[in-house]
Amino acid sequence: MNTVAVISIGKIECSKKSLLVLLCSFSAYAQAGFDVITLGSKGGIQDGNLTAFLIKDTHDTHDTNYVTLDAGTVVNGLIVADEKQAFKDIKLPKDSPYTKVGYVLREKIKGYLISHAHLDHLAGMIITSPDDSRKYIYGLPSVNGTITETYFNWQAWPNFGNRGQGYQLGKYQYRDLSAQKWLPIKDTYLHAKALPLSHAGIESSAFLIKNNHKQVMVYLGDTGADSVEQSDHLNSLWSTLAPYIKNKQLKGIMIETSFTNKVPERSLYGHLTPKLLLEELAVLEYKAGGKGSLTGLPIVITHIKYSLLKNIDPQSIIKQQLNAGNTFGVTFHFPVQGERFIL
């Protein structure tokens, strides 16, 4: 039988309490805020394992409703997660006509937060839509606009939304996010804001997620470094996060690192390398109070690109490059499909 470890990420002192659950305690980040399940961890071409995460509040055990952070892979990710017992706490009603995977999809996932409309962040939702239940799509107006114009338009796919061309089936309701106002995620204990990011000429998004205990985490869709993109978006995001770090409210950052340092900046197409991420973390550390202000902060690395080359493991290289330059005391975590972890 496959099992899943529930891992708390941070400056960790760990002890194994059972075969199923690994409980960890760590200084400033000891109080967990968010429960995350990895539906897809990769970027680029590895269909079946593309960027998507489920997230919910950890504080109320009666609240088992999730929202996704992107939706590159949905059903296949649910299958893998179920095989690894990531949903062991969810009881399938005896009268449900669905499998556990179907029940989680239709009854427990209450919406999609979509950072941008590239297929490796969206394909799972589109493919799932005919058998999905009614849900909300949360995103920046530009992102929601691209979804309606490019996909749900009766040419690429039927219009399952409540906006756009042709007959609107209305299964999905769009909710536009902004950086100015927290918007509640319906049927969950979470609220969200969205800040723009620069991704090689298109607008991507960073989602700030807040629970009722005023704990915050942030998830970034695809983004280039400000120095490469000639942008100020990451700098603005770090300014927004700094007060949460100072107040010990930020539980973690989920951010992409798509390529190794070997890839030249001209070939990044709006993505990060370890070198560029470390440079950005230096800006965040300065804004958060200087040396030591990020100690123990969980950094979850997403969207590593799958490689077709022999004897090349991008994740191992990226992990080594990040750890070699980690002067901040942060904890890097590399999620795998089906894994459940706690921030």
Coordinates of C-alpha atoms in Angstrom, one line a residue:
M1 CA 0.0 0.0 0.0
N2 CA 1.3 3.5 -0.9
T3 CA 1.4 6.0 1.9
V4 CA 2.0 9.7 2.1
A5 CA 4.0 11.6 4.7
V6 CA 2.4 14.8 6.0
I7 CA 5.4 17.1 6.2
S8 CA 5.7 20.4 7.9
I9 CA 8.3 22.5 6.2
G10 CA 10.7 24.9 7.9
K11 CA 13.7 24.9 10.1
I12 CA 13.0 21.3 11.0
E13 CA 13.5 19.1 14.0
C14 CA 11.7 16.0 13.0
S15 CA 10.5 12.8 14.7
K16 CA 8.6 10.0 13.1
K17 CA 5.4 9.4 15.0
S18 CA 3.9 6.7 12.7
L19 CA 4.2 5.1 9.3
L20 CA 1.9 7.7 7.8
V21 CA 2.6 11.0 9.5
L22 CA 5.9 12.8 10.0
L23 CA 5.4 15.6 12.5
C24 CA 8.0 18.3 12.6
S25 CA 8.4 21.4 14.8
F26 CA 10.4 24.5 13.9
S27 CA 10.9 27.9 15.6
A28 CA 9.1 30.8 13.9
Y29 CA 7.0 28.6 11.6
A30 CA 5.9 26.0 14.2
Q31 CA 2.2 26.9 13.9
A32 CA 0.9 25.4 10.7
G33 CA -1.5 27.4 8.6
F34 CA -2.1 25.7 5.3
D35 CA -2.5 22.1 4.1
V36 CA -1.2 21.6 0.5
I37 CA -1.5 18.6 -1.8
T38 CA 0.7 18.4 -5.0
L39 CA -1.4 17.5 -8.0
G40 CA 1.4 18.4 -10.4
S41 CA 4.9 19.7 -9.7
K42 CA 6.6 20.1 -13.1
G43 CA 6.6 22.8 -15.7
G44 CA 6.7 22.4 -19.5
I45 CA 6.2 19.1 -21.3
Q46 CA 5.5 16.4 -18.7
D47 CA 1.8 16.0 -19.3
G48 CA 0.1 14.3 -16.4
N49 CA 2.3 16.1 -13.9
L50 CA 1.9 19.8 -14.7
T51 CA 1.7 22.6 -12.1
A52 CA -1.3 22.3 -9.8
F53 CA -1.7 22.3 -6.0
L54 CA -4.6 22.0 -3.7
I55 CA -4.7 24.2 -0.6
K56 CA -6.9 24.6 2.4
D57 CA -6.8 26.0 5.9
T58 CA -5.4 23.6 8.6
H59 CA -7.2 25.1 11.6
D60 CA -10.7 23.7 11.3
T61 CA -10.7 19.9 10.9
H62 CA -14.3 20.0 9.8
D63 CA -13.4 22.1 6.7
T64 CA -12.1 19.7 4.1
N65 CA -12.8 22.0 1.1
Y66 CA -9.9 23.0 -1.2
V67 CA -9.1 25.5 -3.9
T68 CA -6.4 24.8 -6.5
L69 CA -3.3 26.9 -7.2
D70 CA -3.2 26.6 -11.0
A71 CA -4.6 23.5 -12.7
G72 CA -2.1 22.1 -15.2
T73 CA -3.0 18.6 -14.1
V74 CA -6.2 17.8 -12.2
V75 CA -7.6 14.3 -12.5
N76 CA -4.3 12.5 -12.9
G77 CA -3.0 14.4 -9.9
L78 CA -6.0 13.4 -7.9
I79 CA -5.5 9.8 -8.8
V80 CA -1.8 9.8 -7.7
A81 CA -2.7 11.7 -4.5
D82 CA -5.4 9.2 -3.7
E83 CA -3.0 6.3 -4.3
K84 CA -0.7 7.9 -1.8
Q85 CA -3.5 8.4 0.7
A86 CA -3.4 12.2 0.7
F87 CA -7.2 12.1 1.1
K88 CA -7.3 9.6 3.8
D89 CA -9.0 12.1 6.1
I90 CA -11.9 12.6 3.7
K91 CA -14.7 10.1 4.1
L92 CA -16.6 9.0 1.0
P93 CA -20.3 9.1 1.8
K94 CA -21.9 5.7 1.4
D95 CA -24.6 7.1 -0.9
S96 CA -22.1 8.9 -3.2
P97 CA -22.1 7.6 -6.7
Y98 CA -18.5 8.7 -7.2
T99 CA -15.1 7.2 -6.5
K100 CA -12.9 9.1 -4.0
V101 CA -11.3 10.9 -6.9
G102 CA -14.7 11.9 -8.3
Y103 CA -16.0 13.0 -4.9
V104 CA -12.9 15.2 -4.2
L105 CA -13.2 16.8 -7.6
R106 CA -16.9 17.5 -7.6
E107 CA -17.5 18.1 -3.9
K108 CA -14.3 19.2 -2.2
I109 CA -12.6 21.4 -4.8
K110 CA -14.5 24.7 -4.6
G111 CA -12.6 26.7 -7.2
Y112 CA -9.5 27.4 -9.3
L113 CA -6.9 30.1 -8.8
I114 CA -5.3 30.5 -12.2
S115 CA -2.1 32.5 -12.4
H116 CA -1.9 32.8 -16.2
A117 CA -3.4 31.1 -19.2
H118 CA -0.5 29.0 -20.4
L119 CA -1.6 25.3 -20.9
D120 CA 0.8 23.8 -18.4
H121 CA -1.1 25.8 -15.7
L122 CA -4.6 25.4 -17.2
A123 CA -5.0 22.2 -19.2
G124 CA -6.2 20.0 -16.4
M125 CA -9.2 22.3 -15.7
I126 CA -10.1 22.5 -19.3
I127 CA -10.0 18.7 -19.9
T128 CA -11.9 18.1 -16.6
S129 CA -14.6 20.6 -17.3
P130 CA -17.2 18.3 -18.9
D131 CA -17.4 16.1 -15.8
D132 CA -16.6 18.9 -13.2
S133 CA -19.2 20.5 -10.9
R134 CA -20.0 24.2 -10.7
K135 CA -17.0 26.2 -9.5
Y136 CA -15.4 29.6 -9.4
I137 CA -12.4 30.6 -11.5
Y138 CA -10.3 33.3 -9.6
G139 CA -7.7 35.4 -11.4
L140 CA -6.6 38.8 -12.6
P141 CA -9.0 40.3 -15.2
S142 CA -6.4 39.8 -17.9
V143 CA -6.1 36.1 -17.1
N144 CA -9.8 35.5 -17.0
G145 CA -10.2 37.4 -20.2
T146 CA -7.6 35.1 -22.0
I147 CA -9.4 32.0 -20.7
T148 CA -12.7 33.2 -22.2
E149 CA -11.2 34.3 -25.5
T150 CA -8.8 31.5 -26.1
Y151 CA -10.3 28.3 -24.6
F152 CA -13.9 28.6 -23.6
N153 CA -15.0 30.0 -26.9
W154 CA -16.7 27.0 -28.7
Q155 CA -13.7 26.7 -31.0
A156 CA -10.9 25.4 -28.8
W157 CA -13.5 24.1 -26.2
P158 CA -17.2 24.6 -25.3
N159 CA -17.8 27.7 -23.2
F160 CA -18.3 26.3 -19.7
G161 CA -18.0 29.9 -18.3
N162 CA -20.4 32.7 -17.6
R163 CA -18.7 35.1 -20.0
G164 CA -17.4 35.1 -23.5
Q165 CA -18.5 33.9 -27.0
G166 CA -21.6 31.8 -27.8
Y167 CA -23.9 30.0 -25.5
Q168 CA -22.6 30.3 -21.9
L169 CA -23.0 27.0 -20.1
G170 CA -22.3 28.8 -16.8
K171 CA -20.6 25.9 -15.0
Y172 CA -17.7 28.1 -14.1
Q173 CA -18.2 31.6 -12.6
Y174 CA -15.4 34.1 -13.0
R175 CA -14.2 36.2 -10.1
D176 CA -11.7 39.0 -10.8
L177 CA -9.0 39.5 -8.2
S178 CA -6.9 42.6 -7.5
A179 CA -4.1 43.6 -5.2
Q180 CA -6.3 46.1 -3.4
K181 CA -8.9 43.9 -1.8
W182 CA -9.1 40.4 -0.2
L183 CA -11.8 38.3 -1.9
P184 CA -13.3 35.4 0.0
I185 CA -13.0 32.0 -1.7
K186 CA -16.5 30.7 -1.6
D187 CA -17.1 27.7 0.6
T188 CA -13.6 27.7 2.1
Y189 CA -12.0 29.5 5.1
L190 CA -9.6 31.3 2.7
H191 CA -9.3 34.8 1.2
A192 CA -7.1 35.8 -1.8
K193 CA -5.5 38.7 -3.5
A194 CA -3.6 38.7 -6.8
L195 CA -0.5 40.8 -7.7
P196 CA 0.8 41.0 -11.3
L197 CA 4.0 39.3 -12.4
S198 CA 6.0 39.6 -15.6
H199 CA 6.3 36.5 -17.7
A200 CA 8.0 37.2 -21.1
G201 CA 5.5 39.7 -22.2
I202 CA 2.3 38.4 -20.6
E203 CA 0.8 39.1 -17.2
S204 CA 1.2 36.3 -14.7
S205 CA 0.1 36.4 -11.1
A206 CA 1.1 35.9 -7.5
F207 CA -1.7 34.8 -5.2
L208 CA -1.6 35.9 -1.5
I209 CA -3.8 33.5 0.5
K210 CA -5.0 34.3 4.0
N211 CA -6.8 32.2 6.5
N212 CA -9.1 33.4 9.4
H213 CA -6.1 33.3 11.8
K214 CA -4.4 36.1 9.7
Q215 CA -1.7 33.7 8.5
V216 CA -0.6 34.2 4.9
M217 CA 1.2 32.2 2.2
V218 CA 2.0 33.3 -1.3
Y219 CA 2.0 31.3 -4.5
L220 CA 3.7 32.6 -7.7
G221 CA 2.9 31.5 -11.2
D222 CA 5.5 31.8 -13.8
T223 CA 7.7 34.8 -13.4
G224 CA 11.0 36.2 -14.6
A225 CA 13.4 38.2 -12.5
D226 CA 12.9 41.9 -12.4
S227 CA 16.5 42.4 -13.7
V228 CA 15.7 40.3 -16.8
E229 CA 12.1 41.3 -17.4
Q230 CA 12.8 45.0 -16.9
S231 CA 10.0 45.0 -14.4
D232 CA 9.2 46.1 -10.8
H233 CA 6.6 43.4 -10.1
L234 CA 8.7 41.2 -7.9
N235 CA 10.1 44.2 -6.0
S236 CA 6.5 45.3 -5.3
L237 CA 5.6 41.7 -4.2
W238 CA 8.5 41.6 -1.8
S239 CA 7.4 45.0 -0.3
T240 CA 4.0 43.6 0.2
L241 CA 5.3 40.4 1.9
A242 CA 7.8 42.2 4.2
P243 CA 5.3 43.2 6.9
Y244 CA 4.0 39.7 7.1
I245 CA 7.5 38.3 7.6
K246 CA 8.2 40.9 10.3
N247 CA 4.9 39.9 12.1
K248 CA 5.6 36.2 11.7
Q249 CA 2.5 35.7 9.6
L250 CA 4.0 34.5 6.4
K251 CA 4.0 30.7 6.4
G252 CA 5.7 30.1 3.1
I253 CA 6.5 31.0 -0.5
M254 CA 5.8 28.8 -3.4
I255 CA 7.9 30.0 -6.4
E256 CA 9.1 28.6 -9.6
T257 CA 12.7 27.8 -10.6
S258 CA 12.3 26.4 -14.1
F259 CA 15.9 26.1 -15.3
T260 CA 19.4 25.5 -14.0
N261 CA 22.0 28.3 -14.0
K262 CA 23.4 26.9 -17.2
V263 CA 20.5 28.4 -19.2
P264 CA 21.4 31.9 -20.5
E265 CA 19.0 34.7 -19.6
R266 CA 18.0 35.2 -23.3
S267 CA 16.6 31.7 -23.3
L268 CA 14.6 31.8 -20.0
Y269 CA 11.4 33.2 -21.6
G270 CA 10.1 34.6 -18.3
H271 CA 11.4 32.1 -15.9
L272 CA 13.8 31.9 -12.9
T273 CA 17.1 30.1 -12.3
P274 CA 18.6 29.4 -8.9
K275 CA 21.0 32.4 -9.3
L276 CA 18.1 34.7 -10.1
L277 CA 15.9 33.4 -7.3
L278 CA 18.7 33.9 -4.8
E279 CA 19.2 37.4 -6.0
E280 CA 15.4 38.1 -5.5
L281 CA 15.5 36.5 -2.1
A282 CA 18.3 39.0 -1.2
V283 CA 15.9 41.8 -2.0
L284 CA 13.2 40.2 0.1
E285 CA 15.6 39.8 3.0
Y286 CA 16.6 43.4 2.9
K287 CA 13.0 44.6 2.9
A288 CA 12.0 42.2 5.7
G289 CA 14.6 43.5 8.1
G290 CA 18.1 42.4 6.9
K291 CA 20.3 39.5 7.8
G292 CA 18.5 36.7 9.5
S293 CA 15.0 37.9 8.7
L294 CA 14.2 35.0 6.5
T295 CA 15.7 32.3 8.7
G296 CA 13.5 29.2 8.7
L297 CA 11.1 30.5 6.0
P298 CA 9.8 27.6 3.8
I299 CA 10.4 28.1 0.1
V300 CA 8.6 25.5 -2.0
I301 CA 10.2 25.2 -5.5
T302 CA 7.7 24.6 -8.3
H303 CA 7.6 24.3 -12.1
I304 CA 11.0 22.6 -12.7
K305 CA 11.2 21.8 -16.4
Y306 CA 11.4 18.1 -17.4
S307 CA 14.5 17.3 -19.5
L308 CA 14.7 14.9 -22.4
L309 CA 18.5 14.8 -22.2
K310 CA 20.4 11.7 -21.0
N311 CA 22.0 11.8 -17.6
I312 CA 20.5 15.2 -16.7
D313 CA 18.3 15.6 -13.6
P314 CA 17.4 19.3 -13.5
Q315 CA 15.9 19.0 -10.0
S316 CA 19.1 17.7 -8.5
I317 CA 21.1 20.4 -10.1
I318 CA 18.7 23.1 -9.1
K319 CA 18.6 21.8 -5.6
Q320 CA 22.4 21.8 -5.3
Q321 CA 22.7 25.3 -6.8
L322 CA 20.0 26.7 -4.4
N323 CA 21.5 25.1 -1.3
A324 CA 25.0 26.3 -2.3
G325 CA 23.8 29.9 -2.3
N326 CA 21.5 29.8 0.6
T327 CA 22.9 32.4 2.9
F328 CA 19.4 33.3 4.2
G329 CA 18.7 30.3 6.3
V330 CA 15.5 29.5 4.3
T331 CA 14.3 25.9 3.9
F332 CA 13.9 24.8 0.3
H333 CA 11.3 22.0 -0.4
F334 CA 10.8 20.2 -3.7
P335 CA 7.3 18.7 -3.8
V336 CA 6.5 15.5 -5.7
Q337 CA 3.2 14.5 -7.2
G338 CA 0.7 13.2 -4.7
E339 CA 2.6 14.6 -1.7
R340 CA 0.8 16.4 1.1
F341 CA 2.7 18.9 3.1
I342 CA 2.0 21.6 5.6
L343 CA 3.0 25.3 5.6

